[in-house]
Amino acid sequence: MSAAVPQKVFDDYRVLPDEVLKPGQPRVEKFLQAMRKSLQQKENWTFWLPYILSLDTCMKCGTCAEVCPVYQATGRREIYHPVFRADMLRKIYKRYFTLPGRLFPWLVGAEDLTEEKLDALAESVYRCTICRRCSYVCPVAIDNGVIVREARKILDEIGIAPGELKEKGTRLQLKVGNATGMPTAAFLDMVEFLEDEIEETRGYRIKIPVDKEGAEYLLMHNAGDYLAFAETVMGAAEVMHAAGVDWTLNSPNTGINDAVNYGVFYSDVEFSAVIKAHVETARKLGIKKLVVGECGHAFEALKYLILRLIPPEERPFEVISILELEDRWLREGRLKVDPQKNPEPVTFHDSCKLGRLGGMFEEPRRILKACCPDFREMTPNREMSLCCGGGSGFAIMEKGGFLKFRMETYGRLKAEQLKATGAKVVACACSNCKAQFREIINYHKLPMRYAGVSELLANALVR
């Protein structure tokens, strides 16, 4: 890999505006202090071991580059090579935190950190969706995704983070209860509207319970679904009703009513604050099972990352995905479906967080095969599924020409995959993926639509 790239090569698509990058301010020493903390095990409770191993070990074999969507989609430009990106942080590590790098930097590929290189690093780590496809194929288990996240975390500690993830994301969620800023009165109006919509489209009315204490299931959606993907919310409500279970949604009156946790993408501090608020809300309602709606990173946070932070006695509830419940109820015969109600050919996108990181491959497929007569696989799929380009917060980031970047890189590869299936519907089980596919379909003028898994299942229900 060549020498460090100047920040200006990223100017075609800017993620971080100048007011965030704060050019000219002395940030190098602050960055090094934050990085020093990240290298201490007691300070880095999330991914310290894979982080250290990934910094110390890389054979430069290039296997990761052959499966990296953004590297392939940009014509194999070096600045998008996974190792090039990881080496931007690795060179800093070697220069300031290893003895050979301090004494003989030119011998070990170490480099001094400058303000310009810091800006370039900040832009570079927001070109990778942390899909971990590279990690899956690495022969020595190097995790470039962890290096990218750790770099984002260090940058956040010196005040560099996208506003969509921080001010309009975790901070707003902790203040209001959700990252959409929706107050309780508006949320309750939305629930009533959804009840009316179900009655109008299905011909019968169901009551959607809200803030019911002691319910067996608390269903928590990505709050953006109520505004952007209401069909998914309605579908899940119809499924819960048809299953005849004791369930509830919750309003901001009870605390957090939004499954998202954007801290997963850039900050352990923000992640911890949000996950603790989730736990407090569930405990306050006294529910037995917290059901995560169709949101990939929320499932990772509440199902797996929570284990590193909250001891079992402080989270007296089970966490389960809506997909796991739907799959179980179908196999138990609790839900009856007529697949002919979904006659269009359907394909399925494996979300990175649910699939490659969560191992949930067969549940959504069993659901879709049960309620759709013409199910078609995309190739590749499952563990090697191509990231759609909406992950790690990208789906809500558009300024500085970034939407075009998403569409011309990750989005173009995914559009080609979709065309090859001949499907008319792409089913998604993740809110960020749906947001990305909405843009992909419009940008690349694809003759198809997107839908949530719960939406398609609800449409096939026999009542």
Short mmCIF file of N, CA, C and O in Angstrom, two decimals, residues 206-273:
data_model
loop_
_atom_site.label_atom_id
_atom_site.label_comp_id
_atom_site.label_asym_id
_atom_site.label_seq_id
_atom_site.Cartn_x
_atom_site.Cartn_y
_atom_site.Cartn_z
N ILE A 206 -58.34 -4.31 14.49
CA ILE A 206 -57.67 -4.88 15.64
C ILE A 206 -57.25 -3.74 16.57
O ILE A 206 -57.10 -2.60 16.14
N LYS A 207 -57.12 -4.07 17.82
CA LYS A 207 -56.67 -3.09 18.80
C LYS A 207 -55.18 -3.32 19.04
O LYS A 207 -54.75 -4.42 19.38
N ILE A 208 -54.40 -2.28 18.82
CA ILE A 208 -52.96 -2.37 19.05
C ILE A 208 -52.68 -1.88 20.47
O ILE A 208 -52.83 -0.68 20.76
N PRO A 209 -52.28 -2.76 21.36
CA PRO A 209 -52.05 -2.35 22.75
C PRO A 209 -50.79 -1.50 22.91
O PRO A 209 -49.79 -1.72 22.22
N VAL A 210 -50.85 -0.53 23.80
CA VAL A 210 -49.72 0.36 24.06
C VAL A 210 -49.52 0.50 25.57
O VAL A 210 -50.48 0.67 26.30
N ASP A 211 -48.28 0.39 26.01
CA ASP A 211 -47.88 0.60 27.41
C ASP A 211 -48.57 -0.36 28.38
O ASP A 211 -48.87 -0.01 29.53
N LYS A 212 -48.82 -1.58 27.94
CA LYS A 212 -49.45 -2.58 28.80
C LYS A 212 -48.38 -3.20 29.70
O LYS A 212 -47.43 -3.82 29.23
N GLU A 213 -48.54 -3.04 30.98
CA GLU A 213 -47.57 -3.58 31.93
C GLU A 213 -47.75 -5.08 32.11
O GLU A 213 -48.88 -5.58 32.11
N GLY A 214 -46.62 -5.79 32.26
CA GLY A 214 -46.66 -7.22 32.52
C GLY A 214 -46.97 -8.09 31.32
O GLY A 214 -47.20 -9.30 31.47
N ALA A 215 -46.97 -7.51 30.12
CA ALA A 215 -47.27 -8.30 28.92
C ALA A 215 -46.15 -9.32 28.68
O ALA A 215 -44.99 -9.11 29.07
N GLU A 216 -46.47 -10.39 28.00
CA GLU A 216 -45.44 -11.38 27.69
C GLU A 216 -44.45 -10.82 26.68
O GLU A 216 -43.24 -11.03 26.80
N TYR A 217 -44.96 -10.10 25.68
CA TYR A 217 -44.10 -9.60 24.60
C TYR A 217 -44.19 -8.08 24.51
O TYR A 217 -45.29 -7.51 24.40
N LEU A 218 -43.04 -7.41 24.56
CA LEU A 218 -42.95 -6.00 24.20
C LEU A 218 -42.30 -5.94 22.83
O LEU A 218 -41.14 -6.31 22.65
N LEU A 219 -43.06 -5.50 21.83
CA LEU A 219 -42.55 -5.38 20.46
C LEU A 219 -42.03 -3.96 20.26
O LEU A 219 -42.78 -2.99 20.38
N MET A 220 -40.73 -3.85 19.98
CA MET A 220 -40.12 -2.54 19.79
C MET A 220 -39.54 -2.45 18.37
O MET A 220 -38.65 -3.21 18.00
N HIS A 221 -40.08 -1.53 17.59
CA HIS A 221 -39.63 -1.32 16.22
C HIS A 221 -38.55 -0.24 16.16
O HIS A 221 -38.38 0.55 17.10
N ASN A 222 -37.84 -0.19 15.06
CA ASN A 222 -37.12 1.02 14.68
C ASN A 222 -38.18 2.10 14.52
O ASN A 222 -39.11 1.96 13.72
N ALA A 223 -38.09 3.18 15.29
CA ALA A 223 -39.15 4.19 15.29
C ALA A 223 -39.37 4.80 13.92
O ALA A 223 -40.48 5.27 13.60
N GLY A 224 -38.35 4.79 13.08
CA GLY A 224 -38.51 5.31 11.73
C GLY A 224 -39.51 4.52 10.91
O GLY A 224 -40.08 5.05 9.94
N ASP A 225 -39.75 3.27 11.30
CA ASP A 225 -40.71 2.45 10.56
C ASP A 225 -42.12 3.03 10.62
O ASP A 225 -42.91 2.88 9.67
N TYR A 226 -42.47 3.67 11.73
CA TYR A 226 -43.82 4.24 11.85
C TYR A 226 -44.04 5.33 10.80
O TYR A 226 -45.18 5.54 10.35
N LEU A 227 -42.98 6.00 10.41
CA LEU A 227 -43.09 7.09 9.45
C LEU A 227 -42.80 6.64 8.02
O LEU A 227 -43.44 7.11 7.07
N ALA A 228 -41.83 5.75 7.85
CA ALA A 228 -41.37 5.39 6.51
C ALA A 228 -41.85 4.02 6.02
O ALA A 228 -42.05 3.83 4.82
N PHE A 229 -42.01 3.08 6.94
CA PHE A 229 -42.35 1.71 6.56
C PHE A 229 -43.50 1.19 7.43
O PHE A 229 -43.40 0.15 8.10
N ALA A 230 -44.61 1.94 7.39
CA ALA A 230 -45.75 1.60 8.24
C ALA A 230 -46.31 0.22 7.94
O ALA A 230 -46.90 -0.43 8.81
N GLU A 231 -46.15 -0.25 6.70
CA GLU A 231 -46.66 -1.57 6.33
C GLU A 231 -46.01 -2.67 7.17
O GLU A 231 -46.64 -3.67 7.51
N THR A 232 -44.74 -2.47 7.50
CA THR A 232 -44.04 -3.44 8.35
C THR A 232 -44.62 -3.44 9.75
O THR A 232 -44.83 -4.50 10.36
N VAL A 233 -44.88 -2.26 10.30
CA VAL A 233 -45.46 -2.14 11.64
C VAL A 233 -46.86 -2.76 11.67
O VAL A 233 -47.20 -3.52 12.59
N MET A 234 -47.67 -2.45 10.66
CA MET A 234 -49.02 -3.02 10.60
C MET A 234 -48.96 -4.53 10.44
O MET A 234 -49.73 -5.27 11.07
N GLY A 235 -48.04 -5.01 9.60
CA GLY A 235 -47.91 -6.45 9.41
C GLY A 235 -47.57 -7.17 10.69
O GLY A 235 -48.15 -8.21 11.02
N ALA A 236 -46.63 -6.61 11.45
CA ALA A 236 -46.25 -7.24 12.72
C ALA A 236 -47.41 -7.24 13.70
O ALA A 236 -47.62 -8.22 14.42
N ALA A 237 -48.18 -6.14 13.72
CA ALA A 237 -49.34 -6.09 14.62
C ALA A 237 -50.38 -7.14 14.24
O ALA A 237 -50.96 -7.81 15.10
N GLU A 238 -50.61 -7.31 12.94
CA GLU A 238 -51.56 -8.33 12.49
C GLU A 238 -51.09 -9.73 12.86
O GLU A 238 -51.90 -10.59 13.24
N VAL A 239 -49.79 -9.97 12.76
CA VAL A 239 -49.24 -11.28 13.10
C VAL A 239 -49.40 -11.54 14.60
O VAL A 239 -49.83 -12.64 15.01
N MET A 240 -49.07 -10.56 15.43
CA MET A 240 -49.21 -10.73 16.88
C MET A 240 -50.66 -10.98 17.25
O MET A 240 -50.98 -11.84 18.10
N HIS A 241 -51.57 -10.26 16.59
CA HIS A 241 -53.00 -10.44 16.85
C HIS A 241 -53.45 -11.83 16.42
O HIS A 241 -54.18 -12.52 17.15
N ALA A 242 -53.02 -12.27 15.23
CA ALA A 242 -53.43 -13.58 14.73
C ALA A 242 -52.88 -14.71 15.59
O ALA A 242 -53.53 -15.76 15.74
N ALA A 243 -51.71 -14.51 16.19
CA ALA A 243 -51.12 -15.53 17.05
C ALA A 243 -51.81 -15.60 18.40
O ALA A 243 -51.64 -16.58 19.14
N GLY A 244 -52.59 -14.57 18.73
CA GLY A 244 -53.35 -14.59 19.97
C GLY A 244 -52.50 -14.47 21.22
O GLY A 244 -52.83 -15.05 22.26
N VAL A 245 -51.39 -13.72 21.14
CA VAL A 245 -50.48 -13.63 22.27
C VAL A 245 -50.70 -12.34 23.05
O VAL A 245 -51.34 -11.40 22.57
N ASP A 246 -50.17 -12.30 24.25
CA ASP A 246 -50.24 -11.14 25.12
C ASP A 246 -49.06 -10.23 24.80
O ASP A 246 -47.91 -10.54 25.11
N TRP A 247 -49.35 -9.10 24.17
CA TRP A 247 -48.26 -8.25 23.67
C TRP A 247 -48.58 -6.79 23.81
O TRP A 247 -49.72 -6.41 24.11
N THR A 248 -47.58 -5.95 23.56
CA THR A 248 -47.78 -4.50 23.63
C THR A 248 -46.69 -3.77 22.87
O THR A 248 -45.58 -4.29 22.69
N LEU A 249 -47.02 -2.58 22.38
CA LEU A 249 -46.03 -1.59 21.99
C LEU A 249 -45.81 -0.68 23.20
O LEU A 249 -46.49 -0.83 24.22
N ASN A 250 -44.88 0.25 23.11
CA ASN A 250 -44.74 1.22 24.19
C ASN A 250 -44.52 2.61 23.63
O ASN A 250 -43.98 2.78 22.53
N SER A 251 -44.93 3.60 24.39
CA SER A 251 -44.81 5.00 23.99
C SER A 251 -43.62 5.64 24.69
O SER A 251 -43.05 5.06 25.63
N PRO A 252 -43.23 6.85 24.28
CA PRO A 252 -42.14 7.54 24.99
C PRO A 252 -42.43 7.80 26.46
O PRO A 252 -41.51 8.08 27.23
N ASN A 253 -43.70 7.69 26.87
CA ASN A 253 -44.04 7.86 28.28
C ASN A 253 -43.33 6.85 29.18
O ASN A 253 -43.11 7.11 30.36
N THR A 254 -43.00 5.70 28.60
CA THR A 254 -42.38 4.63 29.40
C THR A 254 -40.85 4.65 29.29
O THR A 254 -40.19 3.85 29.95
N GLY A 255 -40.31 5.53 28.47
CA GLY A 255 -38.86 5.60 28.28
C GLY A 255 -38.52 5.53 26.80
O GLY A 255 -39.09 6.23 25.97
N ILE A 256 -37.61 4.63 26.45
CA ILE A 256 -37.22 4.44 25.05
C ILE A 256 -38.26 3.58 24.34
O ILE A 256 -38.61 2.50 24.80
N ASN A 257 -38.78 4.07 23.20
CA ASN A 257 -39.71 3.25 22.41
C ASN A 257 -39.19 3.08 20.98
O ASN A 257 -39.96 2.98 20.02
N ASP A 258 -37.88 3.03 20.86
CA ASP A 258 -37.21 2.95 19.57
C ASP A 258 -36.09 1.92 19.70
O ASP A 258 -35.19 2.07 20.54
N ALA A 259 -36.13 0.86 18.90
CA ALA A 259 -35.16 -0.23 19.02
C ALA A 259 -33.76 0.16 18.57
O ALA A 259 -32.79 -0.52 18.90
N VAL A 260 -33.62 1.25 17.81
CA VAL A 260 -32.31 1.57 17.24
C VAL A 260 -31.31 1.92 18.33
O VAL A 260 -31.66 2.33 19.44
N ASN A 261 -30.03 1.76 17.98
CA ASN A 261 -28.95 2.20 18.86
C ASN A 261 -27.78 2.57 17.96
O ASN A 261 -26.91 1.74 17.66
N TYR A 262 -27.77 3.81 17.50
CA TYR A 262 -26.73 4.25 16.56
C TYR A 262 -25.34 4.28 17.19
O TYR A 262 -24.34 4.39 16.47
N GLY A 263 -25.27 4.17 18.52
CA GLY A 263 -23.97 4.07 19.16
C GLY A 263 -23.20 2.85 18.70
O GLY A 263 -21.96 2.83 18.76
N VAL A 264 -23.90 1.81 18.24
CA VAL A 264 -23.25 0.62 17.69
C VAL A 264 -22.26 1.00 16.59
O VAL A 264 -21.23 0.36 16.43
N PHE A 265 -22.57 2.07 15.87
CA PHE A 265 -21.78 2.44 14.70
C PHE A 265 -20.58 3.32 15.01
O PHE A 265 -19.69 3.44 14.17
N TYR A 266 -20.56 3.99 16.19
CA TYR A 266 -19.49 4.98 16.35
C TYR A 266 -19.04 5.26 17.78
O TYR A 266 -18.04 5.95 17.98
N SER A 267 -19.72 4.74 18.81
CA SER A 267 -19.36 5.16 20.17
C SER A 267 -19.83 4.17 21.21
O SER A 267 -21.03 3.88 21.30
N ASP A 268 -18.90 3.68 22.05
CA ASP A 268 -19.29 2.83 23.17
C ASP A 268 -20.06 3.63 24.23
O ASP A 268 -20.96 3.10 24.88
N VAL A 269 -19.70 4.89 24.40
CA VAL A 269 -20.37 5.73 25.40
C VAL A 269 -21.84 5.90 25.03
O VAL A 269 -22.75 5.71 25.86
N GLU A 270 -22.10 6.26 23.77
CA GLU A 270 -23.47 6.45 23.32
C GLU A 270 -24.23 5.12 23.31
O GLU A 270 -25.39 5.04 23.70
N PHE A 271 -23.55 4.06 22.84
CA PHE A 271 -24.17 2.73 22.84
C PHE A 271 -24.61 2.34 24.24
O PHE A 271 -25.74 1.86 24.45
N SER A 272 -23.74 2.52 25.23
CA SER A 272 -24.05 2.13 26.60
C SER A 272 -25.25 2.89 27.15
O SER A 272 -26.12 2.30 27.80
N ALA A 273 -25.29 4.19 26.89
CA ALA A 273 -26.40 5.00 27.40
C ALA A 273 -27.73 4.54 26.82
O ALA A 273 -28.74 4.44 27.54
#
